[in-house]
PDB file of C-alpha atoms in Angstrom:
ATOM      1  CA  LYS D 116     108.436 126.615  10.207  1.00  0.00           C
ATOM      2  CA  ASP D 117     107.969 130.326  10.559  1.00  0.00           C
ATOM      3  CA  GLU D 118     109.763 132.044  13.379  1.00  0.00           C
ATOM      4  CA  ARG D 119     107.774 134.286  15.679  1.00  0.00           C
ATOM      5  CA  SER D 120     108.529 136.301  18.779  1.00  0.00           C
ATOM      6  CA  ASN D 121     105.151 137.686  19.823  1.00  0.00           C
ATOM      7  CA  PHE D 122     101.441 137.041  20.101  1.00  0.00           C
ATOM      8  CA  ILE D 123      98.705 139.646  20.119  1.00  0.00           C
ATOM      9  CA  ILE D 124      95.936 138.502  22.427  1.00  0.00           C
ATOM     10  CA  LYS D 125      92.510 140.131  22.021  1.00  0.00           C
ATOM     11  CA  LEU D 126      90.361 139.953  25.148  1.00  0.00           C
ATOM     12  CA  ARG D 127      86.887 141.137  26.029  1.00  0.00           C
ATOM     13  CA  SER D 128      87.342 144.099  28.344  1.00  0.00           C
ATOM     14  CA  ALA D 129      87.473 143.223  32.034  1.00  0.00           C
ATOM     15  CA  ALA D 130      88.844 144.755  35.215  1.00  0.00           C
ATOM     16  CA  ALA D 131      90.783 141.582  35.977  1.00  0.00           C
ATOM     17  CA  GLU D 132      94.364 140.369  35.737  1.00  0.00           C
ATOM     18  CA  ARG D 133      95.770 136.882  35.441  1.00  0.00           C
ATOM     19  CA  THR D 134      99.229 135.338  35.442  1.00  0.00           C
ATOM     20  CA  ALA D 135     100.026 132.942  32.624  1.00  0.00           C
ATOM     21  CA  SER D 136     102.835 130.850  31.143  1.00  0.00           C
ATOM     22  CA  LEU D 137     103.823 130.157  27.541  1.00  0.00           C
ATOM     23  CA  SER D 138     105.299 126.930  26.192  1.00  0.00           C
ATOM     24  CA  GLY D 139     106.063 125.459  22.789  1.00  0.00           C
ATOM     25  CA  SER D 140     105.979 122.045  21.145  1.00  0.00           C
ATOM     26  CA  ASP D 141     106.800 120.414  17.819  1.00  0.00           C
ATOM     27  CA  ASP D 142     104.497 117.401  18.234  1.00  0.00           C
ATOM     28  CA  ASN D 143     101.699 118.740  20.480  1.00  0.00           C
ATOM     29  CA  ALA D 144     102.741 116.199  23.120  1.00  0.00           C
ATOM     30  CA  THR D 145     106.083 117.251  24.600  1.00  0.00           C
ATOM     31  CA  TRP D 146     106.108 120.866  25.746  1.00  0.00           C
ATOM     32  CA  PHE D 147     109.027 123.188  26.515  1.00  0.00           C
ATOM     33  CA  ALA D 148     108.949 126.363  28.562  1.00  0.00           C
ATOM     34  CA  ILE D 149     109.242 129.734  26.829  1.00  0.00           C
ATOM     35  CA  LEU D 150     107.914 132.132  29.484  1.00  0.00           C
ATOM     36  CA  ASP D 151     107.525 130.925  33.057  1.00  0.00           C
ATOM     37  CA  SER D 152     105.287 133.784  34.048  1.00  0.00           C
ATOM     38  CA  LEU D 153     103.640 136.728  32.318  1.00  0.00           C
ATOM     39  CA  LEU D 154     100.840 139.082  33.218  1.00  0.00           C
ATOM     40  CA  LEU D 155      97.613 139.454  31.260  1.00  0.00           C
ATOM     41  CA  ARG D 156      96.659 142.992  32.216  1.00  0.00           C
ATOM     42  CA  LYS D 157      93.220 144.429  32.792  1.00  0.00           C
ATOM     43  CA  SER D 158      91.828 146.781  30.188  1.00  0.00           C
ATOM     44  CA  GLY D 159      92.554 150.445  30.704  1.00  0.00           C
ATOM     45  CA  GLU D 160      89.697 151.789  28.591  1.00  0.00           C
ATOM     46  CA  TYR D 161      86.330 150.551  29.828  1.00  0.00           C
ATOM     47  CA  ASP D 162      84.469 152.312  27.017  1.00  0.00           C
ATOM     48  CA  ASN D 163      85.674 149.683  24.544  1.00  0.00           C
ATOM     49  CA  ALA D 164      84.200 146.209  24.288  1.00  0.00           C
ATOM     50  CA  SER D 165      87.636 144.602  23.882  1.00  0.00           C
ATOM     51  CA  HIS D 166      91.337 145.360  24.222  1.00  0.00           C
ATOM     52  CA  SER D 167      94.555 143.792  22.942  1.00  0.00           C
ATOM     53  CA  GLN D 168      97.838 142.930  24.619  1.00  0.00           C
ATOM     54  CA  GLN D 169     101.060 141.991  22.878  1.00  0.00           C
ATOM     55  CA  ILE D 170     103.113 139.219  24.473  1.00  0.00           C
ATOM     56  CA  ASN D 171     106.788 139.305  23.494  1.00  0.00           C
ATOM     57  CA  PHE D 172     109.105 136.339  23.940  1.00  0.00           C
ATOM     58  CA  PRO D 173     112.454 135.017  22.637  1.00  0.00           C
ATOM     59  CA  ALA D 174     112.235 134.168  18.936  1.00  0.00           C
ATOM     60  CA  GLY D 175     111.400 130.547  18.190  1.00  0.00           C
ATOM     61  CA  ASN D 176     109.923 128.294  15.507  1.00  0.00           C
ATOM     62  CA  TYR D 177     107.795 125.804  17.447  1.00  0.00           C
ATOM     63  CA  LYS D 178     104.906 124.315  15.522  1.00  0.00           C
ATOM     64  CA  TYR D 179     102.528 124.600  18.500  1.00  0.00           C
ATOM     65  CA  TYR D 180     102.276 127.169  21.283  1.00  0.00           C
ATOM     66  CA  LYS D 181     100.307 126.850  24.525  1.00  0.00           C
ATOM     67  CA  LEU D 182      99.223 129.762  26.722  1.00  0.00           C
ATOM     68  CA  ALA D 183      98.251 128.452  30.163  1.00  0.00           C
ATOM     69  CA  ILE D 184      96.302 130.988  32.263  1.00  0.00           C
ATOM     70  CA  ASN D 185      96.147 130.623  36.035  1.00  0.00           C
ATOM     71  CA  ASN D 186      92.610 131.594  37.098  1.00  0.00           C
ATOM     72  CA  ASN D 187      93.180 130.560  40.728  1.00  0.00           C
ATOM     73  CA  LYS D 188      89.545 129.355  41.143  1.00  0.00           C
ATOM     74  CA  LYS D 189      88.214 132.560  39.582  1.00  0.00           C
ATOM     75  CA  GLU D 190      86.184 133.012  36.430  1.00  0.00           C
ATOM     76  CA  PRO D 191      88.277 132.787  33.205  1.00  0.00           C
ATOM     77  CA  LEU D 192      89.087 135.684  30.910  1.00  0.00           C
ATOM     78  CA  ASN D 193      87.213 135.862  27.623  1.00  0.00           C
ATOM     79  CA  ILE D 194      89.857 135.552  24.869  1.00  0.00           C
ATOM     80  CA  LEU D 195      88.444 136.549  21.496  1.00  0.00           C
ATOM     81  CA  ASP D 196      91.425 136.098  19.177  1.00  0.00           C
ATOM     82  CA  ALA D 197      95.157 135.435  19.032  1.00  0.00           C
ATOM     83  CA  THR D 198      97.454 136.545  16.209  1.00  0.00           C
ATOM     84  CA  SER D 199     101.148 137.095  15.631  1.00  0.00           C
ATOM     85  CA  SER D 200     103.119 139.653  13.662  1.00  0.00           C
ATOM     86  CA  GLY D 201     105.906 137.117  13.185  1.00  0.00           C
ATOM     87  CA  ILE D 202     109.528 138.152  13.531  1.00  0.00           C
ATOM     88  CA  SER D 203     110.199 139.962  10.265  1.00  0.00           C
ATOM     89  CA  SER D 204     109.733 143.400  11.818  1.00  0.00           C
ATOM     90  CA  ILE D 205     112.177 142.569  14.603  1.00  0.00           C
ATOM     91  CA  ILE D 206     114.757 141.284  12.132  1.00  0.00           C
ATOM     92  CA  ASP D 207     114.469 144.489  10.148  1.00  0.00           C
ATOM     93  CA  ILE D 208     115.180 146.487  13.298  1.00  0.00           C
ATOM     94  CA  ARG D 209     117.962 144.323  14.735  1.00  0.00           C
ATOM     95  CA  GLN D 210     120.017 144.258  11.568  1.00  0.00           C
ATOM     96  CA  PHE D 211     120.830 147.941  12.064  1.00  0.00           C
ATOM     97  CA  PHE D 212     122.619 147.370  15.377  1.00  0.00           C
ATOM     98  CA  HIS D 213     126.016 145.985  16.357  1.00  0.00           C
ATOM     99  CA  ASN D 214     127.029 144.648  19.775  1.00  0.00           C
ATOM    100  CA  ASN D 215     129.487 146.667  21.854  1.00  0.00           C
ATOM    101  CA  PRO D 216     132.014 144.953  24.137  1.00  0.00           C
ATOM    102  CA  THR D 217     130.384 143.896  27.402  1.00  0.00           C
ATOM    103  CA  PRO D 218     130.622 146.637  30.060  1.00  0.00           C
ATOM    104  CA  SER D 219     131.088 146.173  33.788  1.00  0.00           C
ATOM    105  CA  PHE D 220     128.400 147.365  36.170  1.00  0.00           C
ATOM    106  CA  SER D 221     127.613 147.708  39.853  1.00  0.00           C
ATOM    107  CA  GLN D 222     124.216 147.907  41.559  1.00  0.00           C
ATOM    108  CA  THR D 223     123.369 149.849  44.706  1.00  0.00           C
ATOM    109  CA  ASP D 224     119.896 149.400  46.194  1.00  0.00           C
ATOM    110  CA  SER D 225     118.388 151.914  48.590  1.00  0.00           C
ATOM    111  CA  SER D 226     114.944 152.944  49.765  1.00  0.00           C
ATOM    112  CA  GLY D 227     112.757 153.231  46.680  1.00  0.00           C
ATOM    113  CA  TYR D 228     115.563 153.238  44.098  1.00  0.00           C
ATOM    114  CA  SER D 229     118.293 151.119  42.509  1.00  0.00           C
ATOM    115  CA  LEU D 230     121.332 152.846  41.024  1.00  0.00           C
ATOM    116  CA  ILE D 231     123.172 150.955  38.282  1.00  0.00           C
ATOM    117  CA  LYS D 232     126.606 152.276  37.341  1.00  0.00           C
ATOM    118  CA  VAL D 233     127.758 151.046  33.909  1.00  0.00           C
ATOM    119  CA  VAL D 234     131.422 151.382  32.922  1.00  0.00           C
ATOM    120  CA  ASN D 235     132.888 150.826  29.432  1.00  0.00           C
ATOM    121  CA  ASP D 236     136.603 150.644  28.727  1.00  0.00           C
ATOM    122  CA  ARG D 237     136.127 153.475  26.214  1.00  0.00           C
ATOM    123  CA  PRO D 238     133.287 155.795  25.124  1.00  0.00           C
ATOM    124  CA  TYR D 239     131.338 153.560  22.735  1.00  0.00           C
ATOM    125  CA  HIS D 240     128.407 154.770  20.663  1.00  0.00           C
ATOM    126  CA  ILE D 241     125.207 153.464  22.265  1.00  0.00           C
ATOM    127  CA  GLY D 242     121.733 153.298  20.748  1.00  0.00           C
ATOM    128  CA  THR D 243     120.224 150.317  22.608  1.00  0.00           C
ATOM    129  CA  ILE D 244     120.537 148.974  26.154  1.00  0.00           C
ATOM    130  CA  LYS D 245     119.679 145.368  27.020  1.00  0.00           C
ATOM    131  CA  LEU D 246     119.310 144.036  30.557  1.00  0.00           C
ATOM    132  CA  ALA D 247     119.106 140.404  31.653  1.00  0.00           C
ATOM    133  CA  ILE D 248     116.873 140.445  34.746  1.00  0.00           C
ATOM    134  CA  SER D 249     116.281 137.232  36.690  1.00  0.00           C
ATOM    135  CA  GLY D 250     113.798 138.484  39.245  1.00  0.00           C
ATOM    136  CA  PRO D 251     111.125 139.139  40.109  1.00  0.00           C
ATOM    137  CA  TRP D 252     109.173 137.360  37.366  1.00  0.00           C
ATOM    138  CA  LEU D 253     106.767 140.223  36.727  1.00  0.00           C
ATOM    139  CA  TYR D 254     107.822 143.852  36.796  1.00  0.00           C
ATOM    140  CA  LYS D 255     107.124 147.142  35.076  1.00  0.00           C
ATOM    141  CA  ARG D 256     109.098 150.101  36.358  1.00  0.00           C
ATOM    142  CA  GLN D 257     110.298 153.460  35.155  1.00  0.00           C
ATOM    143  CA  ALA D 258     114.021 154.093  34.846  1.00  0.00           C
ATOM    144  CA  LYS D 259     116.064 157.125  33.853  1.00  0.00           C
ATOM    145  CA  LEU D 260     119.493 157.239  32.261  1.00  0.00           C
ATOM    146  CA  PHE D 261     122.063 159.818  33.407  1.00  0.00           C
ATOM    147  CA  THR D 262     125.646 160.610  32.443  1.00  0.00           C
ATOM    148  CA  GLU D 263     126.271 162.161  35.868  1.00  0.00           C
ATOM    149  CA  ILE D 264     124.478 161.974  39.180  1.00  0.00           C
ATOM    150  CA  LYS D 265     123.689 164.325  42.033  1.00  0.00           C
ATOM    151  CA  PRO D 266     124.639 163.760  45.708  1.00  0.00           C
ATOM    152  CA  ALA D 267     121.124 162.458  46.512  1.00  0.00           C
ATOM    153  CA  LEU D 268     119.115 159.904  44.491  1.00  0.00           C
ATOM    154  CA  GLN D 269     115.876 161.886  44.744  1.00  0.00           C
ATOM    155  CA  GLN D 270     117.753 164.967  43.510  1.00  0.00           C
ATOM    156  CA  THR D 271     119.147 162.918  40.632  1.00  0.00           C
ATOM    157  CA  TRP D 272     115.701 161.518  39.749  1.00  0.00           C
ATOM    158  CA  ASN D 273     114.236 165.030  39.541  1.00  0.00           C
ATOM    159  CA  SER D 274     117.109 166.374  37.413  1.00  0.00           C
ATOM    160  CA  GLN D 275     117.419 166.363  33.619  1.00  0.00           C
ATOM    161  CA  SER D 276     117.994 162.834  32.304  1.00  0.00           C
ATOM    162  CA  HIS D 277     119.409 161.608  28.996  1.00  0.00           C
ATOM    163  CA  ALA D 278     116.580 159.099  28.475  1.00  0.00           C
ATOM    164  CA  ILE D 279     113.475 157.711  30.189  1.00  0.00           C
ATOM    165  CA  ILE D 280     112.611 154.046  29.650  1.00  0.00           C
ATOM    166  CA  THR D 281     110.099 151.581  31.053  1.00  0.00           C
ATOM    167  CA  LEU D 282     111.640 148.311  32.223  1.00  0.00           C
ATOM    168  CA  SER D 283     109.146 145.501  31.631  1.00  0.00           C
ATOM    169  CA  SER D 284     109.179 141.714  31.960  1.00  0.00           C
ATOM    170  CA  ASP D 285     107.488 141.622  28.531  1.00  0.00           C
ATOM    171  CA  GLU D 286     110.451 143.258  26.763  1.00  0.00           C
ATOM    172  CA  PHE D 287     113.208 141.131  25.195  1.00  0.00           C
ATOM    173  CA  SER D 288     114.609 143.199  22.331  1.00  0.00           C
ATOM    174  CA  GLY D 289     116.177 145.946  24.440  1.00  0.00           C
ATOM    175  CA  TYR D 290     115.481 149.605  25.057  1.00  0.00           C
ATOM    176  CA  ARG D 291     116.151 152.233  22.408  1.00  0.00           C
ATOM    177  CA  ILE D 292     117.679 155.513  23.566  1.00  0.00           C
ATOM    178  CA  SER D 293     118.847 158.650  21.832  1.00  0.00           C
ATOM    179  CA  PHE D 294     122.494 158.590  20.752  1.00  0.00           C
ATOM    180  CA  LEU D 295     124.900 158.331  23.685  1.00  0.00           C
ATOM    181  CA  LYS D 296     128.695 158.350  23.742  1.00  0.00           C
ATOM    182  CA  SER D 297     130.107 157.944  27.227  1.00  0.00           C
ATOM    183  CA  THR D 298     132.523 155.753  29.143  1.00  0.00           C
ATOM    184  CA  VAL D 299     130.332 155.835  32.257  1.00  0.00           C
ATOM    185  CA  PHE D 300     126.570 156.192  32.542  1.00  0.00           C
ATOM    186  CA  TYR D 301     124.008 155.534  35.259  1.00  0.00           C
ATOM    187  CA  LEU D 302     120.609 153.847  35.218  1.00  0.00           C
ATOM    188  CA  LEU D 303     118.358 154.913  38.094  1.00  0.00           C
ATOM    189  CA  ILE D 304     115.357 152.598  38.632  1.00  0.00           C
ATOM    190  CA  GLU D 305     112.333 153.632  40.656  1.00  0.00           C
ATOM    191  CA  ASN D 306     111.255 150.565  42.651  1.00  0.00           C
ATOM    192  CA  GLY D 307     108.369 152.046  44.626  1.00  0.00           C
ATOM    193  CA  ASP D 308     107.306 149.500  47.246  1.00  0.00           C
ATOM    194  CA  ASN D 309     108.664 146.558  45.225  1.00  0.00           C
ATOM    195  CA  PRO D 310     111.873 144.627  45.880  1.00  0.00           C
ATOM    196  CA  PRO D 311     114.867 145.648  43.705  1.00  0.00           C
ATOM    197  CA  LEU D 312     115.343 144.012  40.335  1.00  0.00           C
ATOM    198  CA  LYS D 313     118.104 141.394  40.138  1.00  0.00           C
ATOM    199  CA  ILE D 314     120.175 142.376  37.112  1.00  0.00           C
ATOM    200  CA  ASP D 315     122.474 139.603  35.851  1.00  0.00           C
ATOM    201  CA  SER D 316     124.073 141.330  32.872  1.00  0.00           C
ATOM    202  CA  ILE D 317     123.974 144.501  30.788  1.00  0.00           C
ATOM    203  CA  SER D 318     124.883 144.910  27.126  1.00  0.00           C
ATOM    204  CA  THR D 319     124.772 147.833  24.727  1.00  0.00           C
ATOM    205  CA  GLU D 320     124.482 148.149  20.979  1.00  0.00           C
ATOM    206  CA  LEU D 321     125.371 150.835  18.488  1.00  0.00           C
ATOM    207  CA  VAL D 322     123.680 151.845  15.287  1.00  0.00           C
ATOM    208  CA  LYS D 323     125.456 150.504  12.213  1.00  0.00           C
ATOM    209  CA  ARG D 324     126.773 153.196   9.906  1.00  0.00           C
ATOM    210  CA  ARG D 325     126.998 152.805   6.140  1.00  0.00           C
ATOM    211  CA  VAL D 326     129.451 154.744   4.034  1.00  0.00           C
ATOM    212  CA  ILE D 327     128.889 155.157   0.299  1.00  0.00           C
ATOM    213  CA  ALA D 328     131.985 156.130  -1.667  1.00  0.00           C
ATOM    214  CA  GLN D 329     133.445 155.521  -5.110  1.00  0.00           C
ATOM    215  CA  LEU D 330     136.581 153.431  -4.696  1.00  0.00           C
ATOM    216  CA  GLU D 331     138.981 152.648  -7.507  1.00  0.00           C
ATOM    217  CA  LYS D 332     140.730 149.328  -7.903  1.00  0.00           C
ATOM    218  CA  GLY D 333     144.400 149.247  -6.974  1.00  0.00           C
ATOM    219  CA  ARG D 334     144.290 152.276  -4.742  1.00  0.00           C
ATOM    220  CA  THR D 335     144.564 152.459  -0.956  1.00  0.00           C
ATOM    221  CA  TYR D 336     142.113 154.432   1.147  1.00  0.00           C
ATOM    222  CA  SER D 337     142.087 155.484   4.782  1.00  0.00           C
ATOM    223  CA  LEU D 338     139.075 156.062   6.986  1.00  0.00           C
ATOM    224  CA  LEU D 339     139.555 158.575   9.805  1.00  0.00           C
ATOM    225  CA  LEU D 340     137.131 158.345  12.717  1.00  0.00           C
ATOM    226  CA  ASP D 341     136.197 160.149  15.927  1.00  0.00           C
ATOM    227  CA  ASN D 342     136.003 163.705  14.674  1.00  0.00           C
ATOM    228  CA  SER D 343     133.200 165.217  16.747  1.00  0.00           C
ATOM    229  CA  GLU D 344     133.001 168.260  14.445  1.00  0.00           C
ATOM    230  CA  ALA D 345     132.738 166.292  11.186  1.00  0.00           C
ATOM    231  CA  THR D 346     129.645 166.772   9.020  1.00  0.00           C
ATOM    232  CA  ALA D 347     128.110 164.530   6.363  1.00  0.00           C
ATOM    233  CA  PRO D 348     129.559 165.216   2.895  1.00  0.00           C
ATOM    234  CA  ASP D 349     127.375 166.302  -0.020  1.00  0.00           C
ATOM    235  CA  TYR D 350     128.379 164.138  -2.986  1.00  0.00           C
ATOM    236  CA  ASP D 351     126.610 163.546  -6.314  1.00  0.00           C
ATOM    237  CA  LEU D 352     126.916 159.813  -5.616  1.00  0.00           C
ATOM    238  CA  GLN D 353     124.039 159.885  -3.124  1.00  0.00           C
ATOM    239  CA  HIS D 354     121.604 160.533  -5.984  1.00  0.00           C
ATOM    240  CA  PHE D 355     122.552 157.226  -7.661  1.00  0.00           C
ATOM    241  CA  ARG D 356     122.086 154.774  -4.809  1.00  0.00           C
ATOM    242  CA  ASP D 357     119.836 152.552  -6.908  1.00  0.00           C
ATOM    243  CA  ARG D 358     122.718 151.932  -9.327  1.00  0.00           C
ATOM    244  CA  ILE D 359     125.220 150.869  -6.679  1.00  0.00           C
ATOM    245  CA  PRO D 360     125.923 147.107  -6.940  1.00  0.00           C
ATOM    246  CA  GLU D 361     125.542 144.710  -4.051  1.00  0.00           C
ATOM    247  CA  SER D 362     128.047 145.046  -1.217  1.00  0.00           C
ATOM    248  CA  SER D 363     131.336 143.238  -1.608  1.00  0.00           C
ATOM    249  CA  THR D 364     134.015 142.426   0.952  1.00  0.00           C
ATOM    250  CA  ILE D 365     136.866 144.908   1.341  1.00  0.00           C
ATOM    251  CA  ASN D 366     140.085 143.871   3.013  1.00  0.00           C
ATOM    252  CA  ILE D 367     140.926 145.997   6.034  1.00  0.00           C
ATOM    253  CA  GLN D 368     144.523 146.104   7.131  1.00  0.00           C
ATOM    254  CA  ASN D 369     145.821 147.728  10.282  1.00  0.00           C
ATOM    255  CA  ILE D 370     143.504 149.751  12.480  1.00  0.00           C
ATOM    256  CA  ILE D 371     145.726 152.373  14.043  1.00  0.00           C
ATOM    257  CA  ALA D 372     144.830 154.559  16.995  1.00  0.00           C
ATOM    258  CA  LEU D 373     146.160 157.967  16.047  1.00  0.00           C
ATOM    259  CA  PRO D 374     147.645 160.085  18.821  1.00  0.00           C
ATOM    260  CA  ARG D 375     145.476 162.967  19.843  1.00  0.00           C
ATOM    261  CA  GLU D 376     146.555 166.323  18.543  1.00  0.00           C
ATOM    262  CA  THR D 377     147.915 168.563  21.255  1.00  0.00           C
ATOM    263  CA  ILE D 378     147.979 172.301  20.926  1.00  0.00           C
ATOM    264  CA  PRO D 379     151.364 173.584  22.112  1.00  0.00           C
ATOM    265  CA  VAL D 380     150.991 175.973  24.982  1.00  0.00           C
ATOM    266  CA  LYS D 381     153.125 179.064  24.591  1.00  0.00           C
ATOM    267  CA  LYS D 382     155.102 179.718  27.715  1.00  0.00           C
ATOM    268  CA  PRO D 383     155.096 183.317  28.829  1.00  0.00           C
ATOM    269  CA  ALA D 384     158.313 185.161  28.000  1.00  0.00           C
ATOM    270  CA  ASP D 385     160.913 185.055  30.742  1.00  0.00           C
ATOM    271  CA  LYS D 386     160.736 188.541  32.262  1.00  0.00           C
ATOM    272  CA  TRP D 387     163.259 188.176  35.078  1.00  0.00           C
ATOM    273  CA  TRP D 388     164.639 191.611  34.285  1.00  0.00           C
ATOM    274  CA  ILE D 389     161.398 193.331  35.352  1.00  0.00           C
ATOM    275  CA  TRP D 390     162.112 193.032  39.055  1.00  0.00           C
ATOM    276  CA  PRO D 391     165.569 194.624  38.977  1.00  0.00           C
ATOM    277  CA  VAL D 392     164.125 197.496  36.925  1.00  0.00           C
ATOM    278  CA  ILE D 393     161.318 197.963  39.451  1.00  0.00           C
ATOM    279  CA  VAL D 394     163.802 197.979  42.342  1.00  0.00           C
ATOM    280  CA  LEU D 395     165.985 200.509  40.493  1.00  0.00           C
ATOM    281  CA  LEU D 396     162.991 202.782  39.815  1.00  0.00           C
ATOM    282  CA  LEU D 397     161.967 202.649  43.459  1.00  0.00           C
ATOM    283  CA  LEU D 398     165.520 203.510  44.463  1.00  0.00           C
ATOM    284  CA  LEU D 399     165.610 206.493  42.073  1.00  0.00           C
ATOM    285  CA  LEU D 400     162.229 207.702  43.321  1.00  0.00           C
ATOM    286  CA  SER D 401     163.483 207.451  46.920  1.00  0.00           C
ATOM    287  CA  ILE D 402     166.582 209.492  46.088  1.00  0.00           C
ATOM    288  CA  LEU D 403     164.534 212.132  44.266  1.00  0.00           C
ATOM    289  CA  ALA D 404     162.085 212.350  47.176  1.00  0.00           C
ATOM    290  CA  TRP D 405     164.966 212.655  49.660  1.00  0.00           C
ATOM    291  CA  LYS D 406     166.619 215.426  47.634  1.00  0.00           C
ATOM    292  CA  LEU D 407     163.321 217.267  47.220  1.00  0.00           C
ATOM    293  CA  THR D 408     162.704 217.084  50.972  1.00  0.00           C
ATOM    294  CA  ALA D 409     166.232 218.314  51.695  1.00  0.00           C
ATOM    295  CA  ASP D 410     165.889 221.256  49.261  1.00  0.00           C
ATOM    296  CA  MET D 411     162.576 222.264  50.819  1.00  0.00           C
ATOM    297  CA  LYS D 412     164.079 222.109  54.313  1.00  0.00           C
ATOM    298  CA  GLY D 413     167.097 224.156  53.201  1.00  0.00           C
ATOM    299  CA  GLY D 414     164.819 226.813  51.683  1.00  0.00           C
ATOM    300  CA  LYS D 415     162.902 227.198  54.965  1.00  0.00           C
ATOM    301  CA  ASP D 416     166.134 227.600  56.983  1.00  0.00           C
ATOM    302  CA  ASN D 417     167.444 230.360  54.655  1.00  0.00           C
ATOM    303  CA  LYS D 418     164.181 232.222  54.927  1.00  0.00           C
ATOM    304  CA  ALA D 419     164.259 232.082  58.735  1.00  0.00           C
ATOM    305  CA  GLU D 420     167.831 233.512  58.849  1.00  0.00           C
ATOM    306  CA  SER D 421     166.915 236.462  56.595  1.00  0.00           C
ATOM    307  CA  ILE D 422     164.099 237.417  58.966  1.00  0.00           C
TER     308      ILE D 422
END
């Protein structure tokens, strides 16, 4: 059975919304829940005769799927078609990411906003953020990611953010962000008039990096990491990627955390002798001034006697 993780529902345009649930079955008799509640949105462009909505859900391989729409005694929506793009595209994306160790987080809810502080034990590389949210069932809110915050939440919201994402109950694969490397970051969620989201867990992922190098049998190689000023090398080997054989396992021995290089700070030369010299100069200047004053006074007295 083919695995799938989405359906694309095509509906005739209508200014109406409905809640629905999705379940799966292998025998068309016993059904199992997949999504307890999802929202079929109204069309945003009324000039078109139809519009489509993609419904995302955890990957599965049920033989049958059932979409139950709650009309609540209202007229039903006109569903024209239902297709699926399968899961191949998601697999192609997910294989480029690797899970980071689980961070700790704290949530502070205030009027209109929720501030999520996420703390890692070290500054991991982050390319995707995933949140497990248990309530409410339906939500779609804007959130901004910051590496530092201002004294007031409104001031923080209006400041420059690292990324802007839309948290949605229809999203299961996580939220892509531009490259981030930080021990602590903040997620500020704008709740509007809605109750705060209940976040159960947060995880992050990093983009997998591939290194192409010519290694010789019997030799030992070392891989040095965490040089923020390093640039990609320009080797001839990159022009022959199609001739590189399939990947093989390489034994990795000890991973050693190298001590950070410290630049020795030169202590200023000990100039204790400066103060005695200054005192001596002041003393000499005082003596010279005293003698000059005495000579001038003596000259005036001699002149007075001659008169």
